[in-house]
XYZ file of C-alpha atoms in Angstrom:
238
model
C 38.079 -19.129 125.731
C 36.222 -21.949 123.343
C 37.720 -24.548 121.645
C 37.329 -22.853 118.662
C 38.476 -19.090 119.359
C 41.906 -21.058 120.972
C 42.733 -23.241 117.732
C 42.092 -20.038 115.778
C 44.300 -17.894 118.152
C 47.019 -20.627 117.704
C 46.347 -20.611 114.172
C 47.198 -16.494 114.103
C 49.842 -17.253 116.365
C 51.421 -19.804 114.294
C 50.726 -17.838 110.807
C 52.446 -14.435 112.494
C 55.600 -16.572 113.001
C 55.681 -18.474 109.776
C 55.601 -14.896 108.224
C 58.173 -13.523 110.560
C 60.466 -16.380 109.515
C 60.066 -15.871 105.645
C 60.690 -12.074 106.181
C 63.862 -12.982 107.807
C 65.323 -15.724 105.838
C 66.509 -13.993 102.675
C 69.916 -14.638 101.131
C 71.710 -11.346 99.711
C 71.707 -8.172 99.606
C 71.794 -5.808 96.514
C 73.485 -2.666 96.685
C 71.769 -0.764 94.359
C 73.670 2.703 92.699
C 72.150 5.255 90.293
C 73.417 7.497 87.507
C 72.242 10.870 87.369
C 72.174 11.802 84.275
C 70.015 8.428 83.205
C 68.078 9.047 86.085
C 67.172 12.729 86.003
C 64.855 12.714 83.225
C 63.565 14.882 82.372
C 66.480 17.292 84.058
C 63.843 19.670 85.787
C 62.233 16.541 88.503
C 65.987 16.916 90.063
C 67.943 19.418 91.977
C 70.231 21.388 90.797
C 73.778 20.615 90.554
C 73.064 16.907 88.795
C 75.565 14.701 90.792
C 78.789 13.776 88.099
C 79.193 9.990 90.094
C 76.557 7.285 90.677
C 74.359 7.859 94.237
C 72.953 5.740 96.346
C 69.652 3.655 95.945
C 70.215 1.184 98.545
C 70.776 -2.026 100.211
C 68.370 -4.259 99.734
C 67.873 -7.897 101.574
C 66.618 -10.171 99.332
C 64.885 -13.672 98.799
C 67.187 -16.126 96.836
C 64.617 -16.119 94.324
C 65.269 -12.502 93.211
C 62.269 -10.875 95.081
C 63.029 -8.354 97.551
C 61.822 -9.182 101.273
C 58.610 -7.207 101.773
C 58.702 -4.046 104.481
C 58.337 -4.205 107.355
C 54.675 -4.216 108.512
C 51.588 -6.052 109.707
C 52.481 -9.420 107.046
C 56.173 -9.064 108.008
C 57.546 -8.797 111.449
C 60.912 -10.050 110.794
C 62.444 -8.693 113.968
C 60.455 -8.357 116.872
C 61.365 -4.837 117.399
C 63.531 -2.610 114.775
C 63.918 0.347 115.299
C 61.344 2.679 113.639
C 61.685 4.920 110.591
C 61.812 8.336 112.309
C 64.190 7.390 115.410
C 66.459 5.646 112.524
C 66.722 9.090 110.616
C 67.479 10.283 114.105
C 70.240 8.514 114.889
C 71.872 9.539 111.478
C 73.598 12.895 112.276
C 77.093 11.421 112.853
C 77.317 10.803 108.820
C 74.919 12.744 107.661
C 77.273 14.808 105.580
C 78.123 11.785 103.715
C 74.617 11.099 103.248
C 73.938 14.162 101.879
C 76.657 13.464 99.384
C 76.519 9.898 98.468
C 72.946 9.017 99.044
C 70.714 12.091 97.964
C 67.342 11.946 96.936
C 67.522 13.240 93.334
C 63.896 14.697 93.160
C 63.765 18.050 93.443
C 61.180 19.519 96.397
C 62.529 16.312 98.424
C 64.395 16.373 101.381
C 67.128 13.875 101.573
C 66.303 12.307 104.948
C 62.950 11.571 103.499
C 64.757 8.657 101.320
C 66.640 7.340 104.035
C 63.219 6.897 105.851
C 61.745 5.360 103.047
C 65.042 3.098 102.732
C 65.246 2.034 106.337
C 61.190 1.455 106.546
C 61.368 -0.658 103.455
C 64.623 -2.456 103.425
C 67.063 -1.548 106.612
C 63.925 -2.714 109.304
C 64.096 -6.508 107.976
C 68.165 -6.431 107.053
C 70.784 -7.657 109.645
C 71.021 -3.944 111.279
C 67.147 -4.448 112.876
C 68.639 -2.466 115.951
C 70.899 -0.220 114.391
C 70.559 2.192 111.754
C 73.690 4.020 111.627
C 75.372 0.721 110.774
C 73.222 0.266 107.886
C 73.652 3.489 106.372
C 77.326 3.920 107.411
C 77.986 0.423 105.784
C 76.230 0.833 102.828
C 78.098 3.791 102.089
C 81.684 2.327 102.322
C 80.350 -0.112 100.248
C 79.304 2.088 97.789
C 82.396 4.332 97.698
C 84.875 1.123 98.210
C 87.065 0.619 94.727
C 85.364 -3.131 94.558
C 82.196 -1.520 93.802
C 83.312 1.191 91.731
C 80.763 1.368 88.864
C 83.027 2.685 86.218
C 85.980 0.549 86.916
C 83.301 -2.400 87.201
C 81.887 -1.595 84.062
C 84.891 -1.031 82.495
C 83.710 2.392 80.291
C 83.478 5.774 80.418
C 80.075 7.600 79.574
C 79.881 8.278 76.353
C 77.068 9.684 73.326
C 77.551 6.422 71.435
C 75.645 3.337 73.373
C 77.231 0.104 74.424
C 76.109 -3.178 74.062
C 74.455 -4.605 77.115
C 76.413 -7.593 77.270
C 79.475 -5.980 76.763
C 78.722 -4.441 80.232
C 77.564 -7.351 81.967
C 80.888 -9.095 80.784
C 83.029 -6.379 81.891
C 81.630 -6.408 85.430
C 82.042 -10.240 85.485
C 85.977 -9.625 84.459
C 86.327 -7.019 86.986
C 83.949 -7.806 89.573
C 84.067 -11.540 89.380
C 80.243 -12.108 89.441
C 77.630 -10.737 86.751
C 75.367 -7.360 88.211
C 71.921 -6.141 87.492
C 71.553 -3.475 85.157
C 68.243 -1.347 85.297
C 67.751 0.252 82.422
C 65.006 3.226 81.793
C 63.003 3.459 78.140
C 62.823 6.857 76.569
C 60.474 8.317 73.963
C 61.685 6.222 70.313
C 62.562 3.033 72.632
C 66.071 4.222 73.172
C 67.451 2.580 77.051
C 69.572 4.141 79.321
C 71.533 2.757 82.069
C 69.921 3.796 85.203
C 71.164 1.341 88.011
C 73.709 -0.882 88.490
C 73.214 -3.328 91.309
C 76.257 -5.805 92.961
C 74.817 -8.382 94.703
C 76.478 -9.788 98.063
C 75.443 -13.201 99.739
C 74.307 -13.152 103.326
C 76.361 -14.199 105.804
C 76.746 -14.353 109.537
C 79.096 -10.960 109.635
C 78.440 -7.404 108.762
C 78.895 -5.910 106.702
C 78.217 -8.576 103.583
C 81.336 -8.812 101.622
C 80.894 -11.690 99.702
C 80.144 -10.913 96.249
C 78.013 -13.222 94.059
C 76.113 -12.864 90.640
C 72.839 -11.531 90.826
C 70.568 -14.183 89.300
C 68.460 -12.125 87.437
C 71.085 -9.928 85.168
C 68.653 -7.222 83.632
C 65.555 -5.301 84.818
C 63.329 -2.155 84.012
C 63.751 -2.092 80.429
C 66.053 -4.048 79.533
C 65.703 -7.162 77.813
C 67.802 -9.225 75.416
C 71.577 -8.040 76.671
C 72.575 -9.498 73.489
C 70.712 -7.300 71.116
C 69.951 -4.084 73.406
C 72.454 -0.790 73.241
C 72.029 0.870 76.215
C 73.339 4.567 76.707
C 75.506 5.634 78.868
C 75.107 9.669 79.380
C 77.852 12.139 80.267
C 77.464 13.804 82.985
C 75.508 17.542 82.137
């Protein structure tokens, strides 16, 4: 090998890890939760019966800087060897009933363990569970259904036809929670926003599952904007 093919074989080298270590070295997870009725617009992209309690999105590792730690791929080896989306899905029979329940995928014509695949392949490969998927999935879902991360007693209202303010949300979850959220709102026809997702953010640590909740430091998304001025709707269930 020349000179020149070994420095830029080091070079590769050295870039691959470099990436590797940025993929790895995020700070919290957000456990992201939907609400059907926002989200199932219009009513006929969803199966049939709409879910009456917020599902699962996911958990999501993510860069202190509020930008979610790329999947896992060519640019990103954060582990040297997770285990791969289809042997994940695999090893998910065990709870698979509760993943059904908690954690559908909304879309009608979609099969449920085609989420998870897309969740683990995006998010679970380059989390803390690298090696083991049924942790990641069983974990996220006692988070999900724990009474801490209850979205209505977070939020502190019940769905209702007349909106609330935005803020008046975020500062309920802060009383309740003890951090602020992210709220994900959706935009409707006329401009009208509707809560979609509600995300409780948990700082890394050395133990799993996190547990440690924190404010998410960016408090809106989608289309929300100004949670001082926006009403956001809050559906009944159909």
């Amino acid at each position: 090998m020349g000179i020149k093919q070994f420095i830029g074989y080091a070079l590769a080298v050295l870039a691959s890890l470099v990436v590797s270590a940025q993929g790895s070295d995020f700070a919290f997870y957000k456990l992201s939760l939907i609400w059907p009725t926002s989200a199932c617009y219009p009513l006929a992209n969803c199966k049939t019966p709409i879910p009456t309690f917020f599902t699962i999105h996911g958990l999501w590792p993510t860069f202190a800087n509020d930008t979610a730690v790329p999947a896992y791929g060519p640019n990103n080896r954060c582990h040297a060897n997770p285990v791969g989306p289809d042997a994940a899905v695999a090893r998910l029979t065990p709870i698979q009933d509760r993943l059904n329940q908690r954690w559908p995928n909304l879309r009608a014509g979609v099969e449920n363990s085609v989420f998870w695949r897309h969740e683990w392949q995006n998010h679970g490969m380059c989390s803390d569970y690298p090696q083991d998927p049924l942790s990641y999935f069983n974990d996220t879902l006692n988070l999900a259904t724990s009474t801490k991360f209850d979205p209505f007693k977070a939020l502190g209202v019940q769905p209702s036809n007349t909106p609330y303010l935005l803020n008046t949300l975020l500062q309920n979850v802060y009383k309740n929670v003890g951090a602020y959220p992210q709220i994900l709102c959706s935009q409707r026809t006329g401009g009208a926003l509707y809560l979609r997702e509600i995300r409780f953010c948990l700082t890394r640590t050395n133990k799993t599952p996190p547990s440690v909740v924190q404010s998410c430091p960016t408090r809106v998304a989608g289309g929300c904007r100004d949670p001082l001025t926006n009403n956001v709707h809050f559906p009944p269930a159909s």
